[in-house]
Amino acid sequence: MGTNEFTTKILPLKNNLFRVVFRITGDVEQSEQIVQEVLLKVWEDRDSWIVIENLPSYCMMVARNLALRETYSGDKERMERYAVR
């Protein structure tokens, strides 16, 4: 997977990723930083895209997890409420 696929499949998701992250964090600047981290992580893991069935869902999951970790890192009880079971 290369830059063309990243540009066509991943970059268009950034606004949706931002919305998800912002709903968790409530902070614009922090949300933008988290979205950048998500895009970087997905780019660095591009070799594993072949085995990921739904790349947009994977990106959303990474965004949600990073936002939860950043927001509730010191509050384990609150973080568990958002955990997927």
XYZ file of N, CA, C and O in Angstrom:
340
model
N 0.834 -1.173 0.000
C 0.000 0.000 0.000
C 0.881 1.239 0.000
O 1.872 1.301 0.703
N 0.478 2.213 -0.762
C 1.316 3.383 -0.896
C 0.590 4.689 -0.635
O -0.513 4.721 -0.090
N 1.246 5.757 -1.056
C 0.705 7.089 -0.796
C -0.609 7.351 -1.516
O -1.466 8.052 -0.989
N -0.781 6.787 -2.711
C -2.032 6.993 -3.445
C -3.216 6.424 -2.678
O -4.269 7.067 -2.582
N -3.054 5.224 -2.150
C -4.144 4.619 -1.391
C -4.395 5.363 -0.087
O -5.536 5.513 0.336
N -3.336 5.836 0.542
C -3.504 6.626 1.770
C -4.282 7.901 1.453
O -5.199 8.273 2.183
N -3.923 8.545 0.359
C -4.578 9.795 -0.031
C -6.045 9.582 -0.384
O -6.890 10.408 -0.045
N -6.356 8.469 -1.032
C -7.736 8.240 -1.463
C -8.607 7.550 -0.427
O -9.813 7.773 -0.388
N -8.023 6.714 0.438
C -8.820 5.953 1.393
C -8.817 6.523 2.811
O -9.822 6.429 3.513
N -7.710 7.074 3.235
C -7.562 7.476 4.634
C -7.793 8.974 4.841
O -8.548 9.369 5.728
N -7.154 9.809 4.061
C -7.276 11.256 4.260
C -8.715 11.769 4.209
O -9.061 12.667 4.981
N -9.584 11.233 3.353
C -10.972 11.708 3.376
C -11.702 11.426 4.699
O -12.735 12.024 4.970
N -11.158 10.558 5.536
C -11.785 10.226 6.809
C -11.469 11.226 7.917
O -12.068 11.169 8.988
N -10.543 12.151 7.673
C -10.047 12.978 8.774
C -11.132 13.819 9.428
O -11.110 13.995 10.641
N -12.107 14.321 8.686
C -13.182 15.104 9.308
C -14.059 14.237 10.204
O -14.461 14.663 11.290
N -14.350 13.028 9.757
C -15.141 12.107 10.591
C -14.353 11.690 11.825
O -14.917 11.569 12.918
N -13.063 11.451 11.646
C -12.214 11.110 12.791
C -12.217 12.252 13.796
O -12.325 12.026 15.004
N -12.121 13.475 13.295
C -12.119 14.634 14.179
C -13.426 14.705 14.977
O -13.407 14.956 16.178
N -14.548 14.477 14.317
C -15.840 14.534 15.014
C -15.921 13.508 16.140
O -16.381 13.807 17.243
N -15.461 12.299 15.864
C -15.478 11.245 16.885
C -14.588 11.625 18.060
O -14.993 11.530 19.226
N -13.397 12.071 17.754
C -12.445 12.422 18.802
C -12.935 13.633 19.597
O -12.850 13.661 20.823
N -13.487 14.618 18.915
C -13.959 15.821 19.602
C -15.102 15.513 20.561
O -15.195 16.100 21.634
N -15.961 14.586 20.193
C -17.064 14.210 21.097
C -16.537 13.595 22.381
O -17.166 13.682 23.420
N -15.387 12.979 22.311
C -14.793 12.368 23.499
C -14.004 13.399 24.301
O -14.136 13.487 25.519
N -13.192 14.196 23.622
C -12.292 15.110 24.324
C -12.935 16.449 24.659
O -12.641 17.028 25.696
N -13.760 16.963 23.756
C -14.352 18.274 23.943
C -13.363 19.409 23.751
O -13.658 20.551 24.091
N -12.206 19.112 23.188
C -11.152 20.116 23.015
C -10.667 20.077 21.567
O -10.218 19.032 21.089
N -10.758 21.209 20.881
C -10.406 21.270 19.458
C -8.936 20.953 19.232
O -8.589 20.126 18.381
N -8.060 21.611 19.968
C -6.622 21.420 19.758
C -6.193 19.982 20.049
O -5.447 19.377 19.274
N -6.679 19.442 21.145
C -6.343 18.059 21.498
C -6.888 17.096 20.447
O -6.217 16.131 20.069
N -8.081 17.369 19.951
C -8.684 16.513 18.926
C -7.872 16.527 17.641
O -7.659 15.484 17.016
N -7.405 17.706 17.241
C -6.578 17.799 16.039
C -5.281 17.013 16.206
O -4.845 16.331 15.277
N -4.671 17.097 17.374
C -3.435 16.356 17.625
C -3.680 14.850 17.583
O -2.872 14.094 17.028
N -4.784 14.415 18.150
C -5.094 12.989 18.163
C -5.349 12.488 16.744
O -4.895 11.405 16.368
N -6.062 13.270 15.940
C -6.307 12.872 14.548
C -4.981 12.759 13.802
O -4.778 11.813 13.031
N -4.062 13.669 14.042
C -2.744 13.565 13.413
C -2.030 12.294 13.854
O -1.393 11.619 13.040
N -2.145 11.950 15.139
C -1.541 10.707 15.631
C -2.158 9.494 14.952
O -1.454 8.544 14.606
N -3.475 9.529 14.764
C -4.167 8.412 14.110
C -3.656 8.258 12.685
O -3.315 7.150 12.253
N -3.601 9.355 11.945
C -3.134 9.288 10.559
C -1.702 8.779 10.485
O -1.373 7.963 9.613
N -0.872 9.227 11.402
C 0.514 8.757 11.434
C 0.585 7.270 11.759
O 1.319 6.518 11.115
N -0.194 6.834 12.738
C -0.196 5.415 13.115
C -0.678 4.542 11.960
O -0.088 3.509 11.662
N -1.741 4.957 11.306
C -2.269 4.181 10.174
C -1.243 4.134 9.050
O -1.047 3.092 8.424
N -0.567 5.251 8.804
C 0.464 5.271 7.762
C 1.606 4.325 8.119
O 2.093 3.569 7.281
N 2.037 4.363 9.378
C 3.142 3.495 9.795
C 2.760 2.014 9.741
O 3.622 1.162 9.534
N 1.475 1.716 9.906
C 0.997 0.330 9.859
C 0.478 -0.059 8.483
O -0.284 -1.013 8.349
N 0.895 0.650 7.444
C 0.344 0.411 6.106
C 0.595 -0.997 5.584
O -0.151 -1.480 4.741
N 1.612 -1.678 6.083
C 1.851 -3.056 5.637
C 0.751 -4.001 6.101
O 0.524 -5.040 5.483
N 0.051 -3.647 7.164
C -1.005 -4.520 7.688
C -2.368 -4.211 7.075
O -3.362 -4.861 7.412
N -2.461 -3.221 6.182
C -3.741 -2.884 5.567
C -4.343 -4.064 4.809
O -5.552 -4.154 4.680
N -3.502 -4.933 4.328
C -3.963 -6.077 3.535
C -4.895 -6.965 4.359
O -5.887 -7.480 3.843
N -4.608 -7.123 5.628
C -5.405 -8.019 6.469
C -6.573 -7.320 7.157
O -7.417 -7.979 7.754
N -6.641 -6.004 7.073
C -7.744 -5.260 7.685
C -8.913 -5.250 6.709
O -8.800 -4.763 5.587
N -10.039 -5.794 7.152
C -11.197 -5.898 6.270
C -11.873 -4.552 6.014
O -12.320 -4.279 4.913
N -11.994 -3.734 7.054
C -12.690 -2.471 6.924
C -11.778 -1.356 7.443
O -11.764 -1.063 8.639
N -11.047 -0.740 6.547
C -10.057 0.259 6.920
C -10.680 1.490 7.600
O -10.137 1.966 8.600
N -11.817 2.015 7.122
C -12.420 3.152 7.832
C -12.812 2.814 9.273
O -12.596 3.615 10.183
N -13.341 1.635 9.495
C -13.699 1.229 10.858
C -12.460 1.086 11.728
O -12.469 1.451 12.910
N -11.410 0.567 11.154
C -10.146 0.444 11.878
C -9.643 1.824 12.305
O -9.234 2.022 13.451
N -9.707 2.788 11.400
C -9.266 4.147 11.711
C -10.114 4.757 12.825
O -9.591 5.414 13.728
N -11.413 4.531 12.774
C -12.306 5.043 13.824
C -11.968 4.409 15.174
O -11.982 5.079 16.207
N -11.690 3.126 15.160
C -11.350 2.437 16.403
C -10.055 2.993 16.989
O -9.971 3.252 18.189
N -9.061 3.198 16.144
C -7.787 3.759 16.607
C -8.023 5.162 17.173
O -7.508 5.506 18.239
N -8.818 5.957 16.475
C -9.111 7.320 16.939
C -9.816 7.298 18.282
O -9.446 8.044 19.199
N -10.815 6.463 18.411
C -11.553 6.368 19.675
C -10.636 5.933 20.812
O -10.645 6.519 21.891
N -9.828 4.927 20.559
C -8.939 4.432 21.605
C -7.911 5.474 22.038
O -7.656 5.636 23.229
N -7.329 6.179 21.083
C -6.364 7.224 21.433
C -7.032 8.362 22.199
O -6.475 8.881 23.173
N -8.230 8.747 21.770
C -8.945 9.827 22.454
C -9.293 9.424 23.884
O -9.135 10.216 24.819
N -9.760 8.209 24.062
C -10.090 7.739 25.405
C -8.852 7.675 26.283
O -8.882 8.065 27.453
N -7.768 7.193 25.719
C -6.530 7.093 26.488
C -6.048 8.476 26.915
O -5.649 8.680 28.064
N -6.097 9.438 25.999
C -5.647 10.789 26.320
C -6.571 11.478 27.320
O -6.116 12.174 28.215
N -7.861 11.274 27.165
C -8.827 11.978 27.994
C -8.955 11.376 29.384
O -9.030 12.088 30.373
N -9.002 10.066 29.456
C -9.287 9.405 30.729
C -8.119 8.574 31.233
O -8.315 7.595 31.940
N -6.907 8.955 30.886
C -5.749 8.147 31.270
C -5.624 7.984 32.780
O -5.144 6.972 33.257
N -6.060 8.965 33.551
C -5.958 8.863 34.999
C -7.226 8.368 35.654
O -7.267 8.160 36.865
N -8.293 8.166 34.885
C -9.584 7.786 35.442
C -10.035 6.454 34.846
O -10.807 6.410 33.901
N -9.562 5.380 35.413
C -9.818 4.045 34.868
C -11.303 3.706 34.858
O -11.805 3.087 33.920
N -12.038 4.117 35.872
C -13.468 3.798 35.952
C -14.245 4.437 34.799
O -15.073 3.788 34.168
N -13.969 5.711 34.518
C -14.653 6.375 33.405
C -14.278 5.748 32.075
O -15.104 5.608 31.183
N -13.017 5.363 31.918
C -12.563 4.766 30.675
C -13.250 3.426 30.426
O -13.591 3.095 29.293
N -13.497 2.662 31.483
C -14.153 1.365 31.323
C -15.587 1.494 30.843
O -16.110 0.590 30.195
N -16.231 2.613 31.112
C -17.605 2.823 30.625
C -17.649 2.879 29.098
O -18.657 2.535 28.494
N -16.579 3.339 28.477
C -16.529 3.446 27.024
C -15.941 2.205 26.361
O -15.895 2.133 25.138
N -15.494 1.270 27.128
C -14.834 0.087 26.564
C -15.835 -0.757 25.784
O -16.979 -0.913 26.170
N -15.363 -1.284 24.684
C -16.170 -2.193 23.871
C -16.059 -3.580 24.458
O -14.987 -4.080 24.719
N -17.191 -4.196 24.659
C -17.197 -5.552 25.251
C -17.735 -6.547 24.288
O -18.442 -6.335 23.431
